[in-house]
Amino acid sequence: MRLRQILSYLVVCAVVGFVVVTLAHMHIPLARHGTLRGVPSPGSSATGPTPTVLPAVGTPTQVQDFANRVIARTNQYRAQFGCPALQLNTILMGTAEAHSEDMALHDFVGHNSSDGTTAWDRMARAGYHYAIVEENVAWGQQTPEQAVDAWFIETPPNDLHRKNILNCQVVDVGVGYYYLANDPGKITNHTYWTQDFGRPSP
């Protein structure tokens, strides 16, 4: 009888050990997002206090504040790798804002518009004559810092958003944020983010 108890105890210990090791090696995605293009760069992370989660925004002043914070966070990461600070571009701001709204209101996430227009065509039609354009999209993050961190904290080979952020060839940026309070469709995360990068043609 005692031998059976000992064997049962050893079996339980083995099972518990297997579960702990399995959980320790599981990879849980932090966010869902998209990209167009970029170049490889080494890894790092930004420092600073954990941002406070803000309530949903909607006024032009609040949306602009979120955009400024996305740009500031992005430039913080770029500075660590010697890339020049991105400058806010009004045309790219318009394309990014329109795309975030389009995704929210038409219940999708992607780089092509709801009418099938590609990201580069959107930027060109808006009047941005480019040599390089890139785009990151995200949904569900509650703060600008969370959105940028989700793009940046990636590891090869699945690090295209990070590559976009650390592409030292791009110089302009626009940011779009849209909050959809009543979000009953297939994509129900309420917050939609777009980051458009560019370098104008000579």
Coordinates of C-alpha atoms in Angstrom, one line a residue:
M1 CA 0.0 0.0 0.0
R2 CA 2.8 2.4 0.9
L3 CA 4.5 1.6 -2.4
R4 CA 1.4 2.6 -4.3
Q5 CA 1.1 5.9 -2.4
I6 CA 4.7 6.7 -3.2
L7 CA 4.2 5.9 -6.9
S8 CA 1.1 8.0 -7.0
Y9 CA 3.0 10.9 -5.4
L10 CA 5.8 10.7 -8.0
V11 CA 3.2 10.7 -10.9
V12 CA 1.5 13.8 -9.6
C13 CA 4.9 15.6 -9.2
A14 CA 5.9 14.7 -12.8
V15 CA 2.6 16.0 -14.1
V16 CA 2.9 19.3 -12.2
G17 CA 6.4 19.7 -13.4
F18 CA 5.4 19.2 -17.0
V19 CA 2.6 21.8 -16.7
V20 CA 4.9 24.4 -15.2
V21 CA 7.6 23.9 -17.8
T22 CA 5.0 24.1 -20.6
L23 CA 3.5 27.3 -19.3
A24 CA 7.0 28.8 -18.9
H25 CA 7.7 28.3 -22.6
M26 CA 4.3 29.5 -24.0
H27 CA 4.4 32.6 -26.1
I28 CA 1.3 34.8 -25.7
P29 CA 1.0 37.6 -28.3
L30 CA 0.8 41.1 -26.8
A31 CA -1.2 42.7 -29.6
R32 CA -2.5 42.4 -33.1
H33 CA -1.3 44.8 -35.7
G34 CA -0.1 45.1 -39.3
T35 CA 2.8 46.5 -41.5
L36 CA 3.9 47.3 -45.0
R37 CA 7.7 47.4 -45.1
G38 CA 10.9 48.1 -43.2
V39 CA 14.5 47.3 -42.6
P40 CA 16.2 45.2 -39.9
S41 CA 17.5 46.8 -36.7
P42 CA 18.8 45.5 -33.3
G43 CA 16.5 45.4 -30.3
S44 CA 16.0 47.6 -27.3
S45 CA 13.2 49.1 -25.2
A46 CA 12.1 52.5 -24.0
T47 CA 12.4 53.5 -20.4
G48 CA 10.0 55.6 -18.3
P49 CA 7.0 55.2 -16.1
T50 CA 4.1 53.1 -17.0
P51 CA 1.5 55.3 -18.8
T52 CA -1.8 55.9 -17.2
V53 CA -4.8 54.5 -19.1
L54 CA -6.9 57.4 -20.3
P55 CA -10.6 57.4 -21.0
A56 CA -11.8 57.2 -24.6
V57 CA -11.1 60.3 -26.6
G58 CA -12.9 62.0 -29.3
T59 CA -12.4 65.8 -29.4
P60 CA -9.8 67.2 -31.9
T61 CA -7.6 68.3 -29.0
Q62 CA -7.6 64.9 -27.4
V63 CA -6.9 63.1 -30.7
Q64 CA -4.0 65.4 -31.4
D65 CA -2.6 64.7 -27.9
F66 CA -2.7 61.0 -28.6
A67 CA -1.0 61.5 -32.0
N68 CA 1.7 63.6 -30.4
R69 CA 2.3 60.9 -27.8
V70 CA 2.6 58.2 -30.5
I71 CA 5.2 60.4 -32.3
A72 CA 7.1 61.1 -29.1
R73 CA 7.2 57.4 -28.1
T74 CA 8.3 56.5 -31.6
N75 CA 11.1 59.1 -31.6
Q76 CA 12.2 57.9 -28.2
Y77 CA 12.9 54.4 -29.7
R78 CA 14.5 55.9 -32.8
A79 CA 16.9 58.0 -30.8
Q80 CA 18.3 54.9 -29.2
F81 CA 19.4 53.7 -32.6
G82 CA 20.7 56.9 -34.0
C83 CA 17.7 57.5 -36.3
P84 CA 16.5 61.1 -36.8
A85 CA 13.3 62.3 -35.1
L86 CA 10.2 62.0 -37.3
Q87 CA 8.4 65.2 -38.1
L88 CA 4.6 65.4 -38.1
N89 CA 3.3 65.7 -41.7
T90 CA -0.2 67.1 -42.2
I91 CA -0.9 65.0 -45.3
L92 CA 0.1 61.8 -43.5
M93 CA -1.9 62.9 -40.5
G94 CA -4.9 63.1 -42.8
T95 CA -4.4 59.7 -44.4
A96 CA -3.7 58.0 -41.0
E97 CA -6.8 59.5 -39.4
A98 CA -9.0 58.6 -42.3
H99 CA -7.8 55.0 -42.3
S100 CA -8.4 54.5 -38.6
E101 CA -11.9 55.9 -39.0
D102 CA -12.5 53.7 -42.1
M103 CA -11.4 50.5 -40.2
A104 CA -13.6 51.4 -37.2
L105 CA -16.7 52.2 -39.2
H106 CA -16.4 49.4 -41.7
D107 CA -15.4 46.7 -39.3
F108 CA -12.1 45.5 -40.6
V109 CA -8.3 45.8 -39.9
G110 CA -5.8 45.9 -42.7
H111 CA -3.8 48.2 -45.0
N112 CA -6.2 48.4 -47.9
S113 CA -9.1 50.7 -47.5
S114 CA -12.7 49.5 -47.4
D115 CA -12.9 50.4 -51.1
G116 CA -9.7 48.4 -51.9
T117 CA -7.3 51.4 -52.1
T118 CA -3.8 50.5 -51.0
A119 CA -1.9 52.4 -48.4
W120 CA 0.6 53.9 -50.9
D121 CA -2.2 54.9 -53.2
R122 CA -4.0 56.7 -50.3
M123 CA -0.9 58.7 -49.5
A124 CA -0.2 59.5 -53.2
R125 CA -3.8 60.6 -53.8
A126 CA -3.7 62.8 -50.8
G127 CA -0.7 64.6 -52.3
Y128 CA 2.3 63.0 -50.6
H129 CA 4.8 62.4 -53.4
Y130 CA 7.0 59.7 -51.8
A131 CA 10.2 57.8 -52.3
I132 CA 9.3 55.6 -49.4
V133 CA 6.1 54.9 -47.5
E134 CA 5.3 52.5 -44.7
E135 CA 2.4 51.8 -42.4
N136 CA 1.6 50.2 -39.1
V137 CA -1.9 49.5 -37.8
A138 CA -3.1 48.3 -34.4
W139 CA -6.4 47.8 -32.6
G140 CA -7.4 47.4 -29.0
Q141 CA -4.6 49.3 -27.2
Q142 CA -5.9 51.9 -24.7
T143 CA -3.0 54.4 -24.8
P144 CA -0.5 55.7 -27.4
E145 CA 2.3 54.2 -25.5
Q146 CA 0.7 50.7 -25.6
A147 CA 0.2 51.0 -29.3
V148 CA 3.8 51.9 -30.0
D149 CA 5.2 49.4 -27.6
A150 CA 3.1 46.6 -29.3
W151 CA 4.7 47.5 -32.6
F152 CA 8.2 47.8 -31.2
I153 CA 8.4 44.9 -28.8
E154 CA 8.8 42.3 -31.6
T155 CA 11.5 39.7 -32.3
P156 CA 12.8 38.5 -35.7
P157 CA 11.5 37.3 -38.0
N158 CA 8.1 38.7 -37.0
D159 CA 9.3 42.3 -36.4
L160 CA 8.2 44.3 -39.4
H161 CA 6.5 47.0 -37.3
R162 CA 9.7 47.5 -35.3
K163 CA 11.6 47.7 -38.6
N164 CA 9.2 50.4 -39.8
I165 CA 9.8 52.4 -36.6
L166 CA 13.6 52.0 -36.9
N167 CA 13.9 52.8 -40.6
C168 CA 16.2 55.8 -40.5
Q169 CA 15.3 56.6 -44.1
V170 CA 11.8 57.8 -43.3
V171 CA 11.5 61.4 -42.0
D172 CA 7.7 62.1 -41.9
V173 CA 4.9 60.6 -39.9
G174 CA 1.2 60.9 -39.4
V175 CA -0.9 59.2 -36.8
G176 CA -4.6 58.3 -36.7
Y177 CA -6.7 57.3 -33.7
Y178 CA -10.4 56.5 -33.7
Y179 CA -12.5 55.3 -30.8
L180 CA -15.8 53.5 -31.6
A181 CA -17.8 53.2 -28.4
N182 CA -20.5 51.0 -29.9
D183 CA -18.4 48.4 -31.7
P184 CA -20.7 45.3 -32.3
G185 CA -19.1 43.9 -35.5
K186 CA -16.4 41.2 -36.0
I187 CA -13.6 43.5 -34.8
T188 CA -14.8 44.7 -31.4
N189 CA -11.8 46.4 -29.8
H190 CA -13.1 50.0 -29.9
T191 CA -9.7 51.6 -30.6
Y192 CA -8.1 51.8 -34.0
W193 CA -4.6 53.1 -34.6
T194 CA -2.7 53.9 -37.8
Q195 CA 0.9 55.2 -38.2
D196 CA 1.9 56.3 -41.7
F197 CA 5.6 56.9 -42.4
G198 CA 7.2 58.5 -45.4
R199 CA 10.1 60.0 -47.2
P200 CA 9.2 62.5 -49.9
S201 CA 10.6 62.0 -53.4
P202 CA 13.5 64.4 -54.4

